[in-house]
Short mmCIF file of C-alpha atoms and ligand atoms in Angstrom, two decimals:
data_model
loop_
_atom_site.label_atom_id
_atom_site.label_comp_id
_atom_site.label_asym_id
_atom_site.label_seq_id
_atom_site.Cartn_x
_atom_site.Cartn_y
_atom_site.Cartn_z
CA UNK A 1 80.45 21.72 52.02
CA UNK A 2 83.49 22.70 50.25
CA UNK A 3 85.30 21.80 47.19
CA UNK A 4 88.38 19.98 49.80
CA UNK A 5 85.51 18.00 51.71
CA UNK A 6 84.07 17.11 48.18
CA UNK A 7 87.50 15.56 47.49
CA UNK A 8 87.77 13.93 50.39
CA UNK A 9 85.00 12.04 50.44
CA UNK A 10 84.95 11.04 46.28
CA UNK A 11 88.88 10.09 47.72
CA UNK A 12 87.27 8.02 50.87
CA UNK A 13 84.07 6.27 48.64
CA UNK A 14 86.53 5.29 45.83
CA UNK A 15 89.15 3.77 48.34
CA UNK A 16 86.48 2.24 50.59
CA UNK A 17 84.79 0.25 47.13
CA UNK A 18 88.52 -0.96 46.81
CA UNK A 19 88.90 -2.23 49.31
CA UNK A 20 85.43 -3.42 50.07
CA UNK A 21 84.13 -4.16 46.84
CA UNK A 22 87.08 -4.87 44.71
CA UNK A 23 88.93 -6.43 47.83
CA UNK A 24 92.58 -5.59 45.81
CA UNK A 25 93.91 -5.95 49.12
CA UNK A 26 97.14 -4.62 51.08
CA UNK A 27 99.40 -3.06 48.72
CA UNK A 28 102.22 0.22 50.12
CA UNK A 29 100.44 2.59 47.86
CA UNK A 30 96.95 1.86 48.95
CA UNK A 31 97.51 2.31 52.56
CA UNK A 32 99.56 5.23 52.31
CA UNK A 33 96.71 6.76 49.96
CA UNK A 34 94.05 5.67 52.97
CA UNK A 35 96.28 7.28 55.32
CA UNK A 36 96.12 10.25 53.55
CA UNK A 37 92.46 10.68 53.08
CA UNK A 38 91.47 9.31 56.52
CA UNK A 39 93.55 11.54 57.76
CA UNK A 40 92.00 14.30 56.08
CA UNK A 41 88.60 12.91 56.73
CA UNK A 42 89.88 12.99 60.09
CA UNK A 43 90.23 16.42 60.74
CA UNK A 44 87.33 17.68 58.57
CA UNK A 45 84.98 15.27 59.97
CA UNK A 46 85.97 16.27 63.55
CA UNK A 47 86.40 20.23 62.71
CA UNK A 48 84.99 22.14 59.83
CA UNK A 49 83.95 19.62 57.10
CA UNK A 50 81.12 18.04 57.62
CA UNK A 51 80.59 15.01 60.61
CA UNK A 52 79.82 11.99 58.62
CA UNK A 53 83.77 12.27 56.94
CA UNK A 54 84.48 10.91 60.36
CA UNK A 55 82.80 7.78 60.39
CA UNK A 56 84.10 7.26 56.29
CA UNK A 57 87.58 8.06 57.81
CA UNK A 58 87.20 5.46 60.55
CA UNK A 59 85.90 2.94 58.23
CA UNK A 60 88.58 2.86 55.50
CA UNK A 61 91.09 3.41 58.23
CA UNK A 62 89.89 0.72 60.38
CA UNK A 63 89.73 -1.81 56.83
CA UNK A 64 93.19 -0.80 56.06
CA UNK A 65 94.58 -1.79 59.14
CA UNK A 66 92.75 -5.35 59.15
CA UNK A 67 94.12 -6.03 55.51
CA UNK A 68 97.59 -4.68 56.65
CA UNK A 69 97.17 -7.79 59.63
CA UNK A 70 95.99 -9.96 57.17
CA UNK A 71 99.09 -9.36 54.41
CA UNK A 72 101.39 -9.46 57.78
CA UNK A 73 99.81 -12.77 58.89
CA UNK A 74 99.95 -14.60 55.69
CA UNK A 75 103.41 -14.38 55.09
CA UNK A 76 104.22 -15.74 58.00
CA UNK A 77 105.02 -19.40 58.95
CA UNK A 78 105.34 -20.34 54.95
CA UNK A 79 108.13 -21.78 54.38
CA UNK A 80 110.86 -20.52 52.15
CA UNK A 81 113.06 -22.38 49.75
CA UNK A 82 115.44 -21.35 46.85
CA UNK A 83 113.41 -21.46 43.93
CA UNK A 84 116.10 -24.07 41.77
CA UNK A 85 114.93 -26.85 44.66
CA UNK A 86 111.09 -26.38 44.22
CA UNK A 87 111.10 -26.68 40.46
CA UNK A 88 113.83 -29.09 41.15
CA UNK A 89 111.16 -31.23 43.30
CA UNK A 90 108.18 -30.64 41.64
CA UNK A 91 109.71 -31.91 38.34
CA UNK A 92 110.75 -34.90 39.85
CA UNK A 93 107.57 -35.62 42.07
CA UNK A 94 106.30 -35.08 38.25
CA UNK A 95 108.16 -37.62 36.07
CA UNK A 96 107.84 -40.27 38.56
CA UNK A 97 105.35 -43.49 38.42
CA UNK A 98 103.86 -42.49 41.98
CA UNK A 99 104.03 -38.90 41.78
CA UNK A 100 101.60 -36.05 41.20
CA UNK A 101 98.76 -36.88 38.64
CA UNK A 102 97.69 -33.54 38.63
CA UNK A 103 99.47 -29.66 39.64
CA UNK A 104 98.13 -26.56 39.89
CA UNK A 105 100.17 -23.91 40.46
CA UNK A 106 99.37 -20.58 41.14
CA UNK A 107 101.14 -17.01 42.36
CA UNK A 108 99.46 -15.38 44.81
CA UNK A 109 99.20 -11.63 44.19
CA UNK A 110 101.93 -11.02 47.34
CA UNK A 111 104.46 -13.51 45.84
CA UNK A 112 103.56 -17.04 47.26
CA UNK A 113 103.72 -20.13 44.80
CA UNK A 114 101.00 -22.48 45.52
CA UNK A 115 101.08 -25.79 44.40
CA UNK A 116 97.89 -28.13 44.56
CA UNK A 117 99.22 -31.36 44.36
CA UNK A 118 96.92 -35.10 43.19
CA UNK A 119 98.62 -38.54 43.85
CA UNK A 120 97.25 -40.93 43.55
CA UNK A 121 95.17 -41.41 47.06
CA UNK A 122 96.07 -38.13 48.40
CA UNK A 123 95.59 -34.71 47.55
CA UNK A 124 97.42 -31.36 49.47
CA UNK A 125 98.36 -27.71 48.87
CA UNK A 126 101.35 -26.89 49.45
CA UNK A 127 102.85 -22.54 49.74
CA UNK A 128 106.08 -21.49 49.65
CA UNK A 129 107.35 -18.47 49.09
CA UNK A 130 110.64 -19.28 46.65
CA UNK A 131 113.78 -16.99 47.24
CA UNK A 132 116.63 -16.95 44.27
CA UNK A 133 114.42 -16.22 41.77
CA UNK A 134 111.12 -15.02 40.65
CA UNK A 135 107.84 -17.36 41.44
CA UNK A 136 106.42 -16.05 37.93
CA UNK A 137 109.50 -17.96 35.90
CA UNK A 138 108.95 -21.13 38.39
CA UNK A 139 105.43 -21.21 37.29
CA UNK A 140 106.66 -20.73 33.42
CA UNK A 141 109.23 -23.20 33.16
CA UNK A 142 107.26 -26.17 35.24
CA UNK A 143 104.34 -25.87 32.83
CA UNK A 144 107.21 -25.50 29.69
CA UNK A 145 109.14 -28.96 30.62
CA UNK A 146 105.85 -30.39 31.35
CA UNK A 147 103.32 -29.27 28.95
CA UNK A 148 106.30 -28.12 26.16
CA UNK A 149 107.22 -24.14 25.68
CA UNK A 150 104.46 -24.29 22.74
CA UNK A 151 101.64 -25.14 25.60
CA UNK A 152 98.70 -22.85 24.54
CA UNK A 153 97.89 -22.15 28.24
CA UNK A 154 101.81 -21.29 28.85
CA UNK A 155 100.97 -18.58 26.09
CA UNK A 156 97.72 -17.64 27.44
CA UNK A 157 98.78 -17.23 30.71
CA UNK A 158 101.77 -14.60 29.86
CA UNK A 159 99.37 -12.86 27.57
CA UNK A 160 96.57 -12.56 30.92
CA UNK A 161 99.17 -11.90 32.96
CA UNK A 162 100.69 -8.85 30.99
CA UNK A 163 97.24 -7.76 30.54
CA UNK A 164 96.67 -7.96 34.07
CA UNK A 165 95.02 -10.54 35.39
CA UNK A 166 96.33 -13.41 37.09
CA UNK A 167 95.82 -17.22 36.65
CA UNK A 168 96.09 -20.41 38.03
CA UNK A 169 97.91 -23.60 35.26
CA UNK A 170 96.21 -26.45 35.56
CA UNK A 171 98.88 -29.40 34.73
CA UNK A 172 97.09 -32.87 34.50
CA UNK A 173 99.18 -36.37 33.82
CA UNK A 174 98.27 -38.20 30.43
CA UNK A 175 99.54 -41.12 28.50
CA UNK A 176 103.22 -40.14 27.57
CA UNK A 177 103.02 -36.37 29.06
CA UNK A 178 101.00 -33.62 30.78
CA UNK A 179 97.98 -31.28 29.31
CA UNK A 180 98.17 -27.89 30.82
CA UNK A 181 95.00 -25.45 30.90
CA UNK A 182 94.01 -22.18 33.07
CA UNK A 183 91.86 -21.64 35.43
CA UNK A 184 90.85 -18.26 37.01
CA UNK A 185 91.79 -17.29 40.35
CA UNK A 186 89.04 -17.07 43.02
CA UNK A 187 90.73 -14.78 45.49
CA UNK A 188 92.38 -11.54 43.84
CA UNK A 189 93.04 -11.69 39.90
CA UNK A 190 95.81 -8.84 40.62
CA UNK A 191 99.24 -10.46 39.30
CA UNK A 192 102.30 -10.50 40.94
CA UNK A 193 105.36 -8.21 40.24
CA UNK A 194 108.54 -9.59 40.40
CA UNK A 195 111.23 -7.11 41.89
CA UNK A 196 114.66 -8.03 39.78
CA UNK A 197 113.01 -10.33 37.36
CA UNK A 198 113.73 -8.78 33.86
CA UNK A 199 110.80 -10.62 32.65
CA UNK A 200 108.36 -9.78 35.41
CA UNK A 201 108.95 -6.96 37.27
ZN1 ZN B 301 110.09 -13.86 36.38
#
């Protein structure tokens, strides 16, 4: 075994425990890098590398594919609207008698807003994927005109954020206001970069 099928497979294990372990999911960069070693794994599995770089080649190739499917699927069928009428709506829904008691809003790490709304008697999540403007800054300014721009969480979740890891704002309905806290997010922690947000990008 030679120094190329060495790299190869150390290439192949760490991308398979990303995606596998880590589950980071779909991103341009990780499936060109598993094209790249499977492809290699490929042909030295096949020809003069050893055999079993074939079925590590298959595996990460055949993963990639399912989370590129996956990342398709889930942006499609979500509505989008310009991001001005969602916080426009949401601040509304907000400040009215019958309106949400509590909001959680969350971006997903491929740019969706979602928004877990409790009235009342019902409860629903709602995703949209907000165009005009960045989802990050939607997020920011419904938990600042809620919760005030001194909200501990609003600081605590820029500070995560910038450090990496992504959170969910909690915004519950009090006497006179809102309380906002953070929760962590279940699925992927990885935040989301805003293209052409000065702030976020
Ligand atoms: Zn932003």
């Amino acid at each position: 075994m030679g120094v190329l099928d060495i790299v190869v497979a150390s290439g192949l294990t760490v991308l398979l425990l990303r995606a596998l372990v880590l589950r980071l999911g779909y991103t341009l960069g990780s499936a060109l890098l598993a094209l790249v070693f499977g492809g290699l794994g490929l042909w030295r599995g096949l020809g003069p590398g050893p055999g079993w770089l074939l079925w590590q080649a298959v595996g990460l190739l055949t993963v990639t594919a399912g989370e590129f499917l996956l990342a398709l699927r889930s942006g499609v069928g979500i509505p989008r609207t310009d991001v001005g009428e969602v916080r426009a709506q949401l601040l509304a829904d907000c400040r009215s008698d019958e309106g949400r008691q509590q909001l959680t809003l969350a971006v997903a790490p491929w740019g969706a807003v979602m928004m877990d709304g409790v009235w009342r008697d019902t409860r629903r999540r709602d995703v949209v994927i907000v165009t005009g403007g960045c989802p990050v800054c939607l997020v920011e300014e419904v938990t600042a005109e809620l919760a005030g721009p001194d909200a501990k969480a609003l600081a605590a979740y820029r500070r995560d954020r910038v450090a990496g890891t992504n959170r969910m704002v909690v915004l519950s309905r009090r006497v006179g206001g809102w309380d906002a806290a953070l929760e962590r997010v279940r699925a992927s922690a990885r935040p989301f970069r805003q293209v052409g947000c000065p702030v976020h990008c």
